[in-house]
C-alpha atoms as an extended CHARMM CRD file, in Angstrom:
* protein
*
        96  EXT
         1         1  UNK       CA             -4.7720000000       17.7170000000       -1.5270000000  PROA      1               0.0000000000
         2         2  UNK       CA             -1.1780000000       16.6180000000       -0.9810000000  PROA      2               0.0000000000
         3         3  UNK       CA             -0.0750000000       13.1430000000       -0.0030000000  PROA      3               0.0000000000
         4         4  UNK       CA              2.5750000000       12.5520000000        2.6100000000  PROA      4               0.0000000000
         5         5  UNK       CA              5.6570000000       10.6330000000        1.4960000000  PROA      5               0.0000000000
         6         6  UNK       CA              4.5260000000        7.7410000000        3.6810000000  PROA      6               0.0000000000
         7         7  UNK       CA              1.1350000000        7.6270000000        1.9180000000  PROA      7               0.0000000000
         8         8  UNK       CA              2.7820000000        7.9330000000       -1.4960000000  PROA      8               0.0000000000
         9         9  UNK       CA              5.1270000000        5.0180000000       -0.7570000000  PROA      9               0.0000000000
        10        10  UNK       CA              2.2730000000        2.9850000000        0.7130000000  PROA      10              0.0000000000
        11        11  UNK       CA              0.2720000000        3.3460000000       -2.4960000000  PROA      11              0.0000000000
        12        12  UNK       CA              3.3330000000        2.5070000000       -4.5880000000  PROA      12              0.0000000000
        13        13  UNK       CA              3.9380000000       -0.6940000000       -2.6010000000  PROA      13              0.0000000000
        14        14  UNK       CA              0.3170000000       -1.7940000000       -2.9670000000  PROA      14              0.0000000000
        15        15  UNK       CA              0.2620000000       -0.9700000000       -6.6860000000  PROA      15              0.0000000000
        16        16  UNK       CA              3.5400000000       -2.8120000000       -7.2750000000  PROA      16              0.0000000000
        17        17  UNK       CA              2.3530000000       -5.9040000000       -5.3920000000  PROA      17              0.0000000000
        18        18  UNK       CA             -0.9680000000       -5.8510000000       -7.2480000000  PROA      18              0.0000000000
        19        19  UNK       CA              0.8050000000       -5.6300000000      -10.5960000000  PROA      19              0.0000000000
        20        20  UNK       CA              3.1830000000       -8.4840000000       -9.7040000000  PROA      20              0.0000000000
        21        21  UNK       CA              0.7590000000      -10.7990000000       -7.9260000000  PROA      21              0.0000000000
        22        22  UNK       CA              1.0930000000      -13.4890000000      -10.6160000000  PROA      22              0.0000000000
        23        23  UNK       CA              4.8970000000      -13.6480000000      -10.4010000000  PROA      23              0.0000000000
        24        24  UNK       CA              6.2970000000      -16.9910000000       -9.2740000000  PROA      24              0.0000000000
        25        25  UNK       CA              8.4960000000      -15.4250000000       -6.6000000000  PROA      25              0.0000000000
        26        26  UNK       CA              7.6440000000      -12.9930000000       -3.8480000000  PROA      26              0.0000000000
        27        27  UNK       CA              8.4450000000       -9.3000000000       -4.3090000000  PROA      27              0.0000000000
        28        28  UNK       CA             11.1460000000       -7.7430000000       -2.1460000000  PROA      28              0.0000000000
        29        29  UNK       CA             11.7770000000       -4.2760000000       -0.7780000000  PROA      29              0.0000000000
        30        30  UNK       CA             14.7870000000       -4.0480000000       -3.1000000000  PROA      30              0.0000000000
        31        31  UNK       CA             12.5620000000       -4.8380000000       -6.1110000000  PROA      31              0.0000000000
        32        32  UNK       CA             10.1580000000       -2.0420000000       -5.2390000000  PROA      32              0.0000000000
        33        33  UNK       CA             12.8940000000        0.4580000000       -4.3010000000  PROA      33              0.0000000000
        34        34  UNK       CA             14.6950000000       -0.2130000000       -7.5830000000  PROA      34              0.0000000000
        35        35  UNK       CA             11.5170000000        0.0190000000       -9.6130000000  PROA      35              0.0000000000
        36        36  UNK       CA             10.5140000000        3.4160000000       -8.2180000000  PROA      36              0.0000000000
        37        37  UNK       CA             13.9630000000        4.7610000000       -7.3110000000  PROA      37              0.0000000000
        38        38  UNK       CA             13.0770000000        5.3260000000       -3.6630000000  PROA      38              0.0000000000
        39        39  UNK       CA             14.7460000000        4.6630000000       -0.3120000000  PROA      39              0.0000000000
        40        40  UNK       CA             14.8290000000        1.0800000000        1.0040000000  PROA      40              0.0000000000
        41        41  UNK       CA             14.8040000000        2.4230000000        4.5840000000  PROA      41              0.0000000000
        42        42  UNK       CA             11.5390000000        4.3020000000        4.0520000000  PROA      42              0.0000000000
        43        43  UNK       CA             10.0040000000        1.2740000000        2.3390000000  PROA      43              0.0000000000
        44        44  UNK       CA             10.9160000000       -0.9580000000        5.2710000000  PROA      44              0.0000000000
        45        45  UNK       CA              8.7800000000        1.2330000000        7.5560000000  PROA      45              0.0000000000
        46        46  UNK       CA              5.9020000000        1.2330000000        5.0590000000  PROA      46              0.0000000000
        47        47  UNK       CA              6.0240000000       -2.5380000000        4.5420000000  PROA      47              0.0000000000
        48        48  UNK       CA              6.1570000000       -3.1500000000        8.2830000000  PROA      48              0.0000000000
        49        49  UNK       CA              3.0240000000       -1.0450000000        8.7950000000  PROA      49              0.0000000000
        50        50  UNK       CA              1.1540000000       -2.6830000000        5.8900000000  PROA      50              0.0000000000
        51        51  UNK       CA              1.9670000000       -6.1420000000        7.2460000000  PROA      51              0.0000000000
        52        52  UNK       CA              0.9450000000       -5.1290000000       10.7610000000  PROA      52              0.0000000000
        53        53  UNK       CA             -2.4260000000       -3.9020000000        9.4240000000  PROA      53              0.0000000000
        54        54  UNK       CA             -2.9400000000       -7.1090000000        7.4180000000  PROA      54              0.0000000000
        55        55  UNK       CA             -2.7830000000       -5.6440000000        3.9000000000  PROA      55              0.0000000000
        56        56  UNK       CA              0.2540000000       -7.7040000000        2.9090000000  PROA      56              0.0000000000
        57        57  UNK       CA              1.8230000000      -11.0060000000        3.9340000000  PROA      57              0.0000000000
        58        58  UNK       CA              5.5680000000      -11.1480000000        4.4890000000  PROA      58              0.0000000000
        59        59  UNK       CA              8.0010000000      -14.0500000000        4.6190000000  PROA      59              0.0000000000
        60        60  UNK       CA             11.4710000000      -13.7270000000        6.1100000000  PROA      60              0.0000000000
        61        61  UNK       CA             14.6540000000      -15.4820000000        5.0470000000  PROA      61              0.0000000000
        62        62  UNK       CA             16.0200000000      -16.8170000000        1.7910000000  PROA      62              0.0000000000
        63        63  UNK       CA             13.3280000000      -16.7230000000       -0.8680000000  PROA      63              0.0000000000
        64        64  UNK       CA             11.2880000000      -14.3980000000        1.3440000000  PROA      64              0.0000000000
        65        65  UNK       CA              9.4500000000      -11.2810000000        0.3630000000  PROA      65              0.0000000000
        66        66  UNK       CA              5.9030000000      -10.0220000000        0.3310000000  PROA      66              0.0000000000
        67        67  UNK       CA              2.5900000000      -10.2880000000       -1.4680000000  PROA      67              0.0000000000
        68        68  UNK       CA             -0.8900000000       -8.8730000000       -1.0830000000  PROA      68              0.0000000000
        69        69  UNK       CA             -2.8550000000      -10.5250000000        1.7100000000  PROA      69              0.0000000000
        70        70  UNK       CA             -5.9810000000      -10.6150000000       -0.4780000000  PROA      70              0.0000000000
        71        71  UNK       CA             -6.7310000000      -10.3900000000       -4.1650000000  PROA      71              0.0000000000
        72        72  UNK       CA             -6.9750000000       -6.8370000000       -5.5680000000  PROA      72              0.0000000000
        73        73  UNK       CA            -10.5600000000       -7.5720000000       -6.6400000000  PROA      73              0.0000000000
        74        74  UNK       CA            -11.5400000000       -7.9600000000       -2.9790000000  PROA      74              0.0000000000
        75        75  UNK       CA             -9.8280000000       -4.6880000000       -2.1330000000  PROA      75              0.0000000000
        76        76  UNK       CA            -12.2680000000       -2.8090000000       -4.3740000000  PROA      76              0.0000000000
        77        77  UNK       CA            -14.9370000000       -3.2090000000       -1.7050000000  PROA      77              0.0000000000
        78        78  UNK       CA            -12.7150000000       -1.3790000000        0.7860000000  PROA      78              0.0000000000
        79        79  UNK       CA            -11.7030000000        1.2340000000       -1.7790000000  PROA      79              0.0000000000
        80        80  UNK       CA            -15.2820000000        2.3070000000       -2.4640000000  PROA      80              0.0000000000
        81        81  UNK       CA            -15.9410000000        2.5670000000        1.2790000000  PROA      81              0.0000000000
        82        82  UNK       CA            -12.8120000000        4.6990000000        1.7370000000  PROA      82              0.0000000000
        83        83  UNK       CA            -13.7750000000        6.9050000000       -1.1960000000  PROA      83              0.0000000000
        84        84  UNK       CA            -17.2000000000        7.5980000000        0.2930000000  PROA      84              0.0000000000
        85        85  UNK       CA            -15.6120000000        8.4720000000        3.6460000000  PROA      85              0.0000000000
        86        86  UNK       CA            -13.0670000000       10.7470000000        1.9680000000  PROA      86              0.0000000000
        87        87  UNK       CA            -15.8650000000       12.4750000000        0.0640000000  PROA      87              0.0000000000
        88        88  UNK       CA            -17.7070000000       13.1020000000        3.3420000000  PROA      88              0.0000000000
        89        89  UNK       CA            -14.5790000000       14.5160000000        5.0130000000  PROA      89              0.0000000000
        90        90  UNK       CA            -13.8750000000       16.8200000000        2.0470000000  PROA      90              0.0000000000
        91        91  UNK       CA            -17.4720000000       18.0500000000        2.0750000000  PROA      91              0.0000000000
        92        92  UNK       CA            -17.3010000000       18.7910000000        5.8010000000  PROA      92              0.0000000000
        93        93  UNK       CA            -14.0210000000       20.6750000000        5.3780000000  PROA      93              0.0000000000
        94        94  UNK       CA            -15.4230000000       22.7580000000        2.5510000000  PROA      94              0.0000000000
        95        95  UNK       CA            -18.4880000000       23.7280000000        4.6140000000  PROA      95              0.0000000000
        96        96  UNK       CA            -16.3120000000       25.3500000000        7.3040000000  PROA      96              0.0000000000
C-alpha cells in the first residue's frame, strides 16, 4: 500500500505536534517544514485541512502556530477504530 504525499505530510504533522506537545511555544509550519525538509506550501494545505477537521488548533498572528486539539492518548481510541476499518477494507479488496 502506498501513501499519497498529502497523507504522508498529514502523518508527519501529527507526529511532530505529538512529539512537541510539551513545548512552551506553539509549533509553526516553518518548524515542521525545516524538520522534515518538505515544502511549506504543501504543509499549509495539510494544516488547513487538519484544523478544519478539528485534529489541530491553530492561532494566527505573532506568537501563533498550532498544537494538537486533543492529547495523543485520546487519539488512540480513534486509531484503533481506524485500524479495524482499514483491516476490513483490505480484507474486502483481497476477496475480489
